[in-house]
Structures are given as C-alpha cells and as structure tokens.
C-alpha cells in the first residue's frame, strides 16, 4: 500500500514554490499559482494535514556559527540490535555537532553528518563520543569540501 497523496498541478506548484521560499506570503503564493488566497490557504493546510508538508526550517551556515569543518561519519555498530541501536541514535542526536543521522544498509550501519570547529574537535568527537562506546565497531570519516543542494522534491514524472 502506498502512502502517496494525489496532488493536482496546482498543489505541485505550491510545493515547488514553498520549497524554494517557505517565507512566501499566502497572498503572493496564491497569486503565483492563480487561485484565491482562501483556496490557497486551504490547499496548504491540506498538504500539512496529509503529511506532504512536514515542516519549515531555516537553513543555517555552520561555518558562520563557528563550525566550518563538516564531515560524514560512517559508523558500524556491533551487534546491530535494537537495544543498542536506539540508545546510540539518541546519543548521536544529543550531540550539538550532529546535523543529521541516517540508518543505512551495507557495510556501515549509520551515516552522521557533523559540523565541528576544527580537526581537533572532529577527532575529539570521533574518539570520545563514538569509538569510546562499546557498541561502535568502526568509524570511517570523510571530510566535506563543498556541497550543493538539489531542487524541490516533487513526485516522479512531474
């Protein structure tokens, strides 16, 4: 069974515009998609209610907050069982350096995107917060030189 929601071309355009600028006013959004502001408000509310829109956030430049060094930490947890996995995820998410955590298939169990103030802080994070834990079997670190974000996420075929 699919969790997808049927979206009209107007809904898709609303999503495209909101993903590019979540601060757009309802009035401007309605004008851009060619519908009345009250209709636009109802459509956005339906997109939230159905879980298509899951929130809004501010994109923050980690370097401007004193964390210019970003890295991806590939982590192997052994044994890979829920009694160890759940507390490990909670621990990662409690660390201020952690920007995102992904549960993976393949040789690594987790991918953590982190931002630190220096190479020394990255080393401290790996040694004191990860490899010091009994369940962590291995950490592989890749530094991020630069990143680019993709465009709006729309359903396949649109």
Coordinates of N, CA, C and O in Angstrom, one line a residue:
X1 N 0.8 -1.2 0.0 CA 0.0 0.0 0.0 C 0.9 1.3 0.0 O 1.8 1.4 0.8
X2 N 0.5 2.2 -0.8 CA 1.3 3.4 -1.0 C 0.9 4.5 0.0 O -0.3 4.6 0.2
X3 N 1.8 5.2 0.5 CA 1.5 6.4 1.4 C 1.3 7.7 0.6 O 1.2 8.7 1.2
X4 N 1.5 7.6 -0.7 CA 1.5 8.8 -1.5 C 0.1 9.5 -1.5 O -0.9 8.8 -1.4
X5 N 0.1 10.7 -1.8 CA -1.1 11.6 -1.8 C -1.3 12.1 -3.2 O -0.4 12.5 -3.8
X6 N -2.6 12.0 -3.7 CA -2.8 12.6 -5.0 C -2.7 14.1 -5.0 O -3.4 14.8 -4.2
X7 N -1.9 14.6 -5.9 CA -1.7 16.0 -5.9 C -2.0 16.6 -7.3 O -1.7 16.0 -8.3
X8 N -2.7 17.7 -7.3 CA -3.0 18.4 -8.6 C -1.8 19.2 -9.0 O -0.9 19.4 -8.3
X9 N -1.9 19.6 -10.3 CA -0.8 20.5 -10.8 C -0.7 21.8 -9.9 O 0.5 22.3 -9.7
X10 N -1.8 22.3 -9.4 CA -1.7 23.5 -8.5 C -1.0 23.1 -7.2 O -0.1 23.9 -6.7
X11 N -1.3 22.0 -6.6 CA -0.6 21.5 -5.4 C 0.9 21.4 -5.7 O 1.7 21.8 -4.8
X12 N 1.2 20.8 -6.8 CA 2.7 20.6 -7.1 C 3.4 22.0 -7.2 O 4.5 22.1 -6.8
X13 N 2.7 22.9 -7.8 CA 3.3 24.3 -8.0 C 3.4 24.9 -6.6 O 4.4 25.6 -6.3
X14 N 2.4 24.8 -5.8 CA 2.5 25.3 -4.4 C 3.7 24.7 -3.7 O 4.5 25.4 -3.0
X15 N 3.9 23.4 -3.8 CA 5.0 22.7 -3.1 C 6.4 23.2 -3.7 O 7.3 23.5 -3.0
X16 N 6.4 23.4 -5.0 CA 7.7 23.9 -5.6 C 8.0 25.2 -5.1 O 9.2 25.5 -4.7
X17 N 7.0 26.1 -5.1 CA 7.3 27.5 -4.6 C 7.6 27.5 -3.1 O 8.6 28.2 -2.7
X18 N 6.9 26.8 -2.3 CA 7.2 26.7 -0.9 C 8.6 26.2 -0.6 O 9.3 26.6 0.4
X19 N 9.0 25.2 -1.3 CA 10.3 24.6 -1.1 C 11.5 25.5 -1.5 O 12.6 25.5 -0.9
X20 N 11.2 26.4 -2.4 CA 12.2 27.4 -2.8 C 12.2 28.6 -1.9 O 13.2 29.3 -1.7
X21 N 11.0 28.9 -1.2 CA 10.9 30.0 -0.3 C 9.8 29.8 0.6 O 8.6 30.2 0.3
X22 N 10.0 29.2 1.8 CA 8.9 28.9 2.7 C 8.4 30.1 3.4 O 7.4 30.0 4.1
X23 N 9.0 31.3 3.2 CA 8.5 32.5 3.8 C 7.6 33.3 2.9 O 7.1 34.4 3.3
X24 N 7.3 32.8 1.7 CA 6.4 33.5 0.8 C 5.0 33.7 1.5 O 4.6 32.8 2.2
X25 N 4.4 34.8 1.3 CA 3.1 35.1 2.0 C 2.1 34.3 1.2 O 2.2 33.9 0.0
X26 N 1.0 34.0 1.9 CA -0.1 33.3 1.3 C -0.7 34.0 0.1 O -1.0 33.5 -0.9
X27 N -0.8 35.4 0.3 CA -1.3 36.2 -0.8 C -0.4 36.1 -2.1 O -0.9 35.9 -3.2
X28 N 0.9 36.1 -1.9 CA 1.8 36.0 -3.1 C 1.8 34.6 -3.6 O 1.9 34.4 -4.8
X29 N 1.7 33.6 -2.8 CA 1.7 32.2 -3.2 C 0.4 32.0 -4.0 O 0.5 31.4 -5.1
X30 N -0.7 32.5 -3.5 CA -2.0 32.3 -4.3 C -1.9 33.0 -5.6 O -2.3 32.4 -6.6
X31 N -1.3 34.2 -5.7 CA -1.2 34.9 -7.0 C -0.3 34.2 -7.9 O -0.6 34.1 -9.1
X32 N 0.8 33.6 -7.4 CA 1.7 32.9 -8.3 C 1.1 31.6 -8.9 O 1.5 31.2 -10.0
X33 N 0.2 31.0 -8.2 CA -0.4 29.7 -8.7 C -1.8 30.0 -9.3 O -2.4 29.0 -9.8
X34 N -2.3 31.2 -9.2 CA -3.5 31.6 -9.9 C -4.8 31.1 -9.2 O -5.8 30.8 -9.9
X35 N -4.8 31.2 -7.9 CA -6.0 30.8 -7.1 C -6.3 31.9 -6.0 O -5.4 32.7 -5.8
X36 N -7.4 31.9 -5.5 CA -7.8 32.8 -4.4 C -7.0 32.5 -3.2 O -6.7 31.4 -2.9
X37 N -6.7 33.6 -2.4 CA -5.9 33.3 -1.1 C -6.6 32.3 -0.2 O -5.9 31.5 0.4
X38 N -7.9 32.4 -0.1 CA -8.6 31.5 0.8 C -8.4 30.0 0.3 O -8.2 29.1 1.1
X39 N -8.5 29.8 -1.0 CA -8.3 28.5 -1.6 C -6.9 28.0 -1.3 O -6.6 26.8 -1.0
X40 N -5.9 28.9 -1.5 CA -4.5 28.6 -1.3 C -4.3 28.2 0.1 O -3.6 27.2 0.4
X41 N -4.8 28.9 1.1 CA -4.7 28.6 2.5 C -5.2 27.2 2.8 O -4.6 26.4 3.5
X42 N -6.4 26.9 2.2 CA -7.0 25.5 2.4 C -6.1 24.5 1.8 O -5.9 23.4 2.4
X43 N -5.5 24.7 0.6 CA -4.7 23.7 0.0 C -3.4 23.5 0.8 O -3.0 22.3 1.0
X44 N -2.8 24.5 1.3 CA -1.6 24.4 2.1 C -1.9 23.6 3.4 O -1.2 22.8 3.8
X45 N -3.1 23.9 4.0 CA -3.5 23.2 5.2 C -3.7 21.8 4.9 O -3.3 20.9 5.7
X46 N -4.3 21.4 3.8 CA -4.5 20.0 3.4 C -3.1 19.3 3.2 O -2.9 18.2 3.6
X47 N -2.2 20.0 2.6 CA -0.8 19.5 2.4 C -0.1 19.2 3.7 O 0.6 18.2 3.9
X48 N -0.4 20.0 4.7 CA 0.2 19.8 6.0 C -0.6 18.6 6.7 O 0.0 17.8 7.3
X49 N -1.9 18.7 6.7 CA -2.7 17.6 7.3 C -2.4 16.2 6.8 O -2.5 15.3 7.5
X50 N -2.2 16.1 5.5 CA -1.9 14.8 4.9 C -0.4 14.4 5.1 O 0.0 13.3 4.6
X51 N 0.4 15.3 5.6 CA 1.8 14.9 5.9 C 2.7 15.2 4.7 O 3.9 14.8 4.7
X52 N 2.2 15.8 3.6 CA 3.1 16.1 2.5 C 4.1 17.2 2.9 O 5.3 17.1 2.7
X53 N 3.6 18.2 3.5 CA 4.4 19.3 4.1 C 4.7 18.9 5.6 O 3.7 18.7 6.3
X54 N 5.9 18.6 5.9 CA 6.3 18.1 7.3 C 6.8 19.2 8.2 O 7.1 18.9 9.3
X55 N 7.0 20.4 7.7 CA 7.6 21.5 8.5 C 8.2 22.6 7.7 O 8.3 22.5 6.4
X56 N 8.8 23.5 8.4 CA 9.5 24.6 7.7 C 10.8 24.8 8.6 O 10.8 24.5 9.8
X57 N 11.9 25.2 8.0 CA 13.1 25.4 8.8 C 13.9 26.5 8.1 O 13.7 26.9 7.0
X58 N 14.8 27.0 8.9 CA 15.8 28.0 8.5 C 17.1 27.2 8.1 O 17.5 26.4 8.9
X59 N 17.6 27.5 7.0 CA 18.9 26.9 6.6 C 20.0 27.8 7.2 O 20.0 29.0 7.1
X60 N 20.9 27.2 8.0 CA 21.9 27.9 8.7 C 23.3 27.5 8.2 O 23.6 26.3 8.0
X61 N 24.1 28.5 8.0 CA 25.5 28.2 7.6 C 26.3 27.8 8.8 O 26.6 28.7 9.6
X62 N 26.7 26.6 8.9 CA 27.5 26.1 10.0 C 28.8 26.9 10.2 O 29.2 27.1 11.3
X63 N 29.5 27.2 9.1 CA 30.7 28.0 9.2 C 30.5 29.3 9.9 O 31.4 29.7 10.7
X64 N 29.4 30.0 9.6 CA 29.2 31.3 10.2 C 28.9 31.1 11.7 O 28.9 32.1 12.5
X65 N 28.6 29.9 12.2 CA 28.3 29.7 13.6 C 29.6 29.1 14.3 O 29.5 28.5 15.4
X66 N 30.7 29.1 13.6 CA 31.9 28.7 14.2 C 32.2 27.2 14.0 O 33.0 26.6 14.7
X67 N 31.5 26.5 13.1 CA 31.7 25.1 12.8 C 32.0 24.9 11.3 O 31.1 24.4 10.6
X68 N 33.1 25.4 10.8 CA 33.4 25.3 9.4 C 33.8 23.9 8.8 O 33.8 23.7 7.6
X69 N 34.2 23.0 9.7 CA 34.6 21.7 9.3 C 33.4 20.7 9.3 O 33.0 20.4 10.4
X70 N 33.0 20.3 8.1 CA 31.9 19.3 8.0 C 32.5 18.0 7.6 O 33.4 17.9 6.8
X71 N 31.8 16.9 8.1 CA 32.3 15.6 7.7 C 31.1 14.6 7.8 O 30.1 14.9 8.4
X72 N 31.3 13.5 7.1 CA 30.4 12.4 7.2 C 31.1 11.3 7.9 O 32.2 10.9 7.6
X73 N 30.4 10.8 9.0 CA 31.0 9.7 9.8 C 30.2 8.4 9.5 O 29.0 8.4 9.7
X74 N 30.8 7.5 8.9 CA 30.2 6.2 8.6 C 30.5 5.3 9.8 O 31.7 5.1 10.1
X75 N 29.4 4.8 10.5 CA 29.6 4.1 11.7 C 29.1 2.7 11.6 O 27.9 2.5 11.2
X76 N 29.8 1.7 12.1 CA 29.4 0.3 12.2 C 29.2 0.0 13.7 O 30.0 0.3 14.5
X77 N 28.0 -0.5 14.0 CA 27.6 -0.8 15.3 C 27.5 -2.3 15.4 O 26.8 -3.0 14.6
X78 N 28.1 -2.9 16.5 CA 28.1 -4.4 16.7 C 27.8 -4.7 18.1 O 28.5 -4.1 19.0
X79 N 26.9 -5.6 18.4 CA 25.9 -6.2 17.5 C 24.9 -5.1 17.1 O 24.5 -4.2 17.9
X80 N 24.4 -5.3 15.9 CA 23.4 -4.4 15.3 C 22.0 -4.8 15.8 O 21.3 -5.5 15.0
X81 N 21.6 -4.5 17.0 CA 20.4 -4.9 17.6 C 19.7 -3.7 18.2 O 20.4 -2.8 18.7
X82 N 18.4 -3.7 18.2 CA 17.6 -2.5 18.7 C 18.0 -2.1 20.1 O 18.1 -0.9 20.4
X83 N 18.3 -3.0 21.1 CA 18.7 -2.5 22.4 C 19.9 -1.6 22.4 O 20.1 -0.8 23.3
X84 N 20.8 -1.8 21.4 CA 22.0 -0.9 21.3 C 21.7 0.2 20.3 O 22.3 1.3 20.5
X85 N 21.0 0.0 19.3 CA 20.8 1.0 18.2 C 20.0 2.2 18.7 O 20.4 3.3 18.5
X86 N 18.9 2.0 19.4 CA 18.1 3.1 19.8 C 18.8 4.1 20.8 O 18.8 5.3 20.5
X87 N 19.5 3.6 21.8 CA 20.3 4.5 22.6 C 21.5 5.1 21.9 O 21.8 6.3 22.1
X88 N 22.0 4.4 20.9 CA 23.1 5.0 20.1 C 22.6 6.2 19.3 O 23.2 7.3 19.2
X89 N 21.4 6.0 18.6 CA 20.8 7.1 17.9 C 20.5 8.3 18.8 O 20.8 9.5 18.5
X90 N 19.9 8.0 20.0 CA 19.7 9.1 20.9 C 20.9 9.9 21.3 O 20.9 11.1 21.4
X91 N 22.0 9.1 21.5 CA 23.3 9.7 21.9 C 23.8 10.6 20.7 O 24.2 11.8 21.0
X92 N 23.7 10.1 19.5 CA 24.2 10.9 18.4 C 23.4 12.2 18.3 O 23.9 13.3 18.1
X93 N 22.1 12.1 18.4 CA 21.2 13.3 18.2 C 21.3 14.3 19.4 O 21.0 15.4 19.2
X94 N 21.9 13.8 20.5 CA 22.1 14.8 21.6 C 23.4 15.6 21.4 O 23.6 16.6 22.2
X95 N 24.2 15.2 20.5 CA 25.5 15.9 20.3 C 25.3 17.2 19.4 O 24.7 17.1 18.3
X96 N 25.7 18.3 19.9 CA 25.5 19.6 19.1 C 26.1 19.6 17.7 O 25.7 20.3 16.9
X97 N 27.2 18.8 17.5 CA 27.9 18.8 16.3 C 27.1 18.0 15.2 O 27.4 18.1 14.0
X98 N 26.2 17.2 15.6 CA 25.5 16.3 14.7 C 24.3 17.0 14.0 O 23.4 17.6 14.6
X99 N 24.4 17.1 12.6 CA 23.4 17.8 11.8 C 22.3 16.8 11.3 O 21.1 17.2 11.2
X100 N 22.6 15.5 11.1 CA 21.7 14.6 10.6 C 22.2 13.2 10.8 O 23.5 13.0 10.8
X101 N 21.3 12.2 11.0 CA 21.7 10.8 11.1 C 20.9 10.0 10.2 O 19.7 10.2 10.1
X102 N 21.5 9.0 9.5 CA 20.8 8.1 8.6 C 21.2 6.7 9.0 O 22.3 6.4 9.2
X103 N 20.1 5.8 9.0 CA 20.3 4.4 9.2 C 20.5 3.8 7.8 O 19.6 4.0 6.9
X104 N 21.5 3.0 7.6 CA 21.9 2.5 6.2 C 21.8 1.0 6.1 O 21.9 0.3 7.1
X105 N 21.8 0.5 4.9 CA 22.1 -0.8 4.6 C 23.6 -0.9 4.1 O 24.2 0.1 3.9
X106 N 24.2 -2.1 4.0 CA 25.5 -2.2 3.5 C 26.5 -2.4 4.7 O 26.1 -2.7 5.8
X107 N 27.8 -2.1 4.4 CA 28.8 -2.4 5.4 C 28.7 -1.5 6.6 O 29.2 -1.8 7.7
X108 N 28.2 -0.3 6.5 CA 28.1 0.7 7.6 C 26.6 0.7 8.0 O 25.7 0.6 7.2
X109 N 26.4 0.9 9.3 CA 25.0 1.0 9.8 C 24.4 2.4 9.8 O 23.2 2.5 9.7
X110 N 25.3 3.3 10.1 CA 24.8 4.7 10.2 C 25.7 5.7 9.5 O 26.9 5.4 9.3
X111 N 25.1 6.8 9.1 CA 25.9 7.9 8.5 C 25.5 9.1 9.3 O 24.3 9.4 9.4
X112 N 26.5 9.8 9.9 CA 26.2 11.0 10.7 C 26.9 12.2 9.9 O 28.1 12.1 9.6
X113 N 26.1 13.2 9.7 CA 26.6 14.4 9.1 C 26.9 15.3 10.3 O 26.0 15.6 11.1
X114 N 28.2 15.7 10.4 CA 28.6 16.6 11.6 C 29.3 17.8 11.1 O 29.8 17.9 10.0
X115 N 29.3 18.8 12.0 CA 30.0 20.1 11.7 C 30.7 20.4 13.0 O 30.1 20.5 14.1
X116 N 32.0 20.7 12.9 CA 32.8 21.0 14.1 C 33.6 22.2 13.8 O 33.8 22.7 12.7
X117 N 34.2 22.7 14.9 CA 35.0 23.9 14.8 C 36.4 23.7 14.3 O 37.0 24.7 13.8
X118 N 36.9 22.5 14.3 CA 38.3 22.2 13.9 C 38.5 20.7 13.7 O 37.7 19.9 14.1
X119 N 39.7 20.4 13.1 CA 40.1 19.0 13.0 C 40.2 18.4 14.4 O 39.9 17.2 14.6
X120 N 40.7 19.1 15.3 CA 40.9 18.6 16.7 C 39.6 18.3 17.3 O 39.4 17.3 18.1
X121 N 38.6 19.1 17.1 CA 37.2 18.9 17.6 C 36.6 17.7 16.9 O 35.9 16.9 17.6
X122 N 36.8 17.5 15.6 CA 36.3 16.3 14.9 C 37.0 15.1 15.5 O 36.3 14.1 15.8
X123 N 38.3 15.1 15.8 CA 39.0 14.0 16.4 C 38.4 13.7 17.8 O 38.1 12.5 18.1
X124 N 38.2 14.7 18.6 CA 37.6 14.5 19.9 C 36.2 13.9 19.8 O 35.8 12.9 20.5
X125 N 35.4 14.3 18.8 CA 34.0 13.8 18.6 C 34.1 12.3 18.3 O 33.4 11.5 18.9
X126 N 35.0 11.9 17.4 CA 35.1 10.5 17.0 C 35.6 9.7 18.1 O 35.1 8.6 18.5
X127 N 36.7 10.1 18.8 CA 37.3 9.3 19.9 C 36.5 9.3 21.2 O 36.3 8.2 21.8
X128 N 36.0 10.4 21.6 CA 35.3 10.5 22.9 C 33.8 10.2 22.8 O 33.3 9.7 23.8
X129 N 33.2 10.5 21.7 CA 31.7 10.3 21.6 C 31.3 9.1 20.8 O 30.2 8.6 21.0
X130 N 32.2 8.6 20.0 CA 31.8 7.4 19.1 C 32.7 6.2 19.5 O 32.1 5.2 20.0
X131 N 33.9 6.2 19.1 CA 34.7 4.9 19.3 C 34.9 4.6 20.8 O 35.2 3.4 21.1
X132 N 34.6 5.5 21.7 CA 34.7 5.1 23.1 C 33.5 4.3 23.6 O 33.5 3.7 24.6
X133 N 32.5 4.2 22.7 CA 31.3 3.4 23.1 C 31.5 2.0 22.7 O 32.0 1.7 21.6
X134 N 31.1 1.0 23.5 CA 31.3 -0.4 23.3 C 30.7 -0.9 22.0 O 31.3 -1.8 21.4
X135 N 29.5 -0.4 21.7 CA 28.8 -0.9 20.5 C 29.4 -0.4 19.2 O 29.0 -1.0 18.1
X136 N 30.3 0.6 19.2 CA 30.8 1.1 18.0 C 32.0 0.3 17.6 O 33.1 0.2 18.3
X137 N 31.9 -0.4 16.4 CA 33.0 -1.3 16.0 C 34.0 -0.5 15.1 O 35.1 -0.8 15.0
X138 N 33.4 0.5 14.3 CA 34.3 1.2 13.4 C 33.7 2.5 13.0 O 32.5 2.6 12.9
X139 N 34.5 3.5 12.8 CA 34.1 4.8 12.3 C 35.0 5.2 11.1 O 36.2 5.1 11.2
X140 N 34.4 5.5 10.0 CA 35.1 5.9 8.8 C 34.7 7.4 8.6 O 33.5 7.7 8.5
X141 N 35.7 8.3 8.4 CA 35.4 9.7 8.3 C 35.7 10.2 6.9 O 36.8 10.0 6.5
X142 N 34.8 11.0 6.3 CA 35.0 11.7 5.1 C 34.8 13.1 5.3 O 33.7 13.5 5.8
X143 N 35.7 14.0 5.0 CA 35.5 15.4 5.1 C 34.7 15.9 3.9 O 34.8 15.4 2.8
X144 N 34.0 17.0 4.2 CA 33.2 17.6 3.1 C 33.9 18.9 2.7 O 34.2 19.8 3.5
X145 N 34.3 18.9 1.4 CA 34.9 20.1 0.9 C 33.9 21.2 0.5 O 34.1 22.4 0.7
X146 N 32.8 20.7 -0.1 CA 31.8 21.7 -0.6 C 30.5 20.8 -0.8 O 30.6 19.6 -1.0
X147 N 29.3 21.5 -0.7 CA 28.1 20.7 -1.0 C 27.1 21.6 -1.8 O 27.2 22.8 -1.7
X148 N 26.2 21.0 -2.5 CA 25.2 21.6 -3.3 C 23.9 21.0 -2.9 O 23.8 19.8 -2.7
X149 N 22.8 21.7 -2.8 CA 21.5 21.2 -2.5 C 20.8 21.0 -3.8 O 20.9 21.8 -4.8
X150 N 20.0 19.9 -3.8 CA 19.1 19.7 -5.0 C 17.9 20.6 -5.0 O 17.7 21.4 -4.1
X151 N 17.2 20.5 -6.1 CA 16.0 21.3 -6.3 C 14.8 20.8 -5.5 O 14.9 19.8 -4.7
X152 N 13.6 21.3 -5.7 CA 12.4 20.8 -5.0 C 12.2 19.4 -5.2 O 12.4 18.9 -6.3
X153 N 11.7 18.7 -4.2 CA 11.3 17.3 -4.3 C 9.9 17.2 -4.7 O 8.9 17.6 -4.0
X154 N 9.7 16.7 -5.9 CA 8.3 16.6 -6.5 C 8.1 15.1 -6.9 O 9.1 14.4 -7.1
X155 N 6.9 14.6 -7.0 CA 6.7 13.2 -7.4 C 7.3 12.9 -8.7 O 7.5 13.7 -9.6
X156 N 7.6 11.6 -8.9 CA 8.2 11.1 -10.1 C 7.3 11.5 -11.3 O 6.0 11.5 -11.2
X157 N 7.9 11.8 -12.4 CA 7.1 12.1 -13.6 C 6.6 13.5 -13.8 O 5.9 13.8 -14.7
X158 N 6.9 14.4 -12.8 CA 6.4 15.8 -12.9 C 7.5 16.7 -13.3 O 8.6 16.4 -13.2

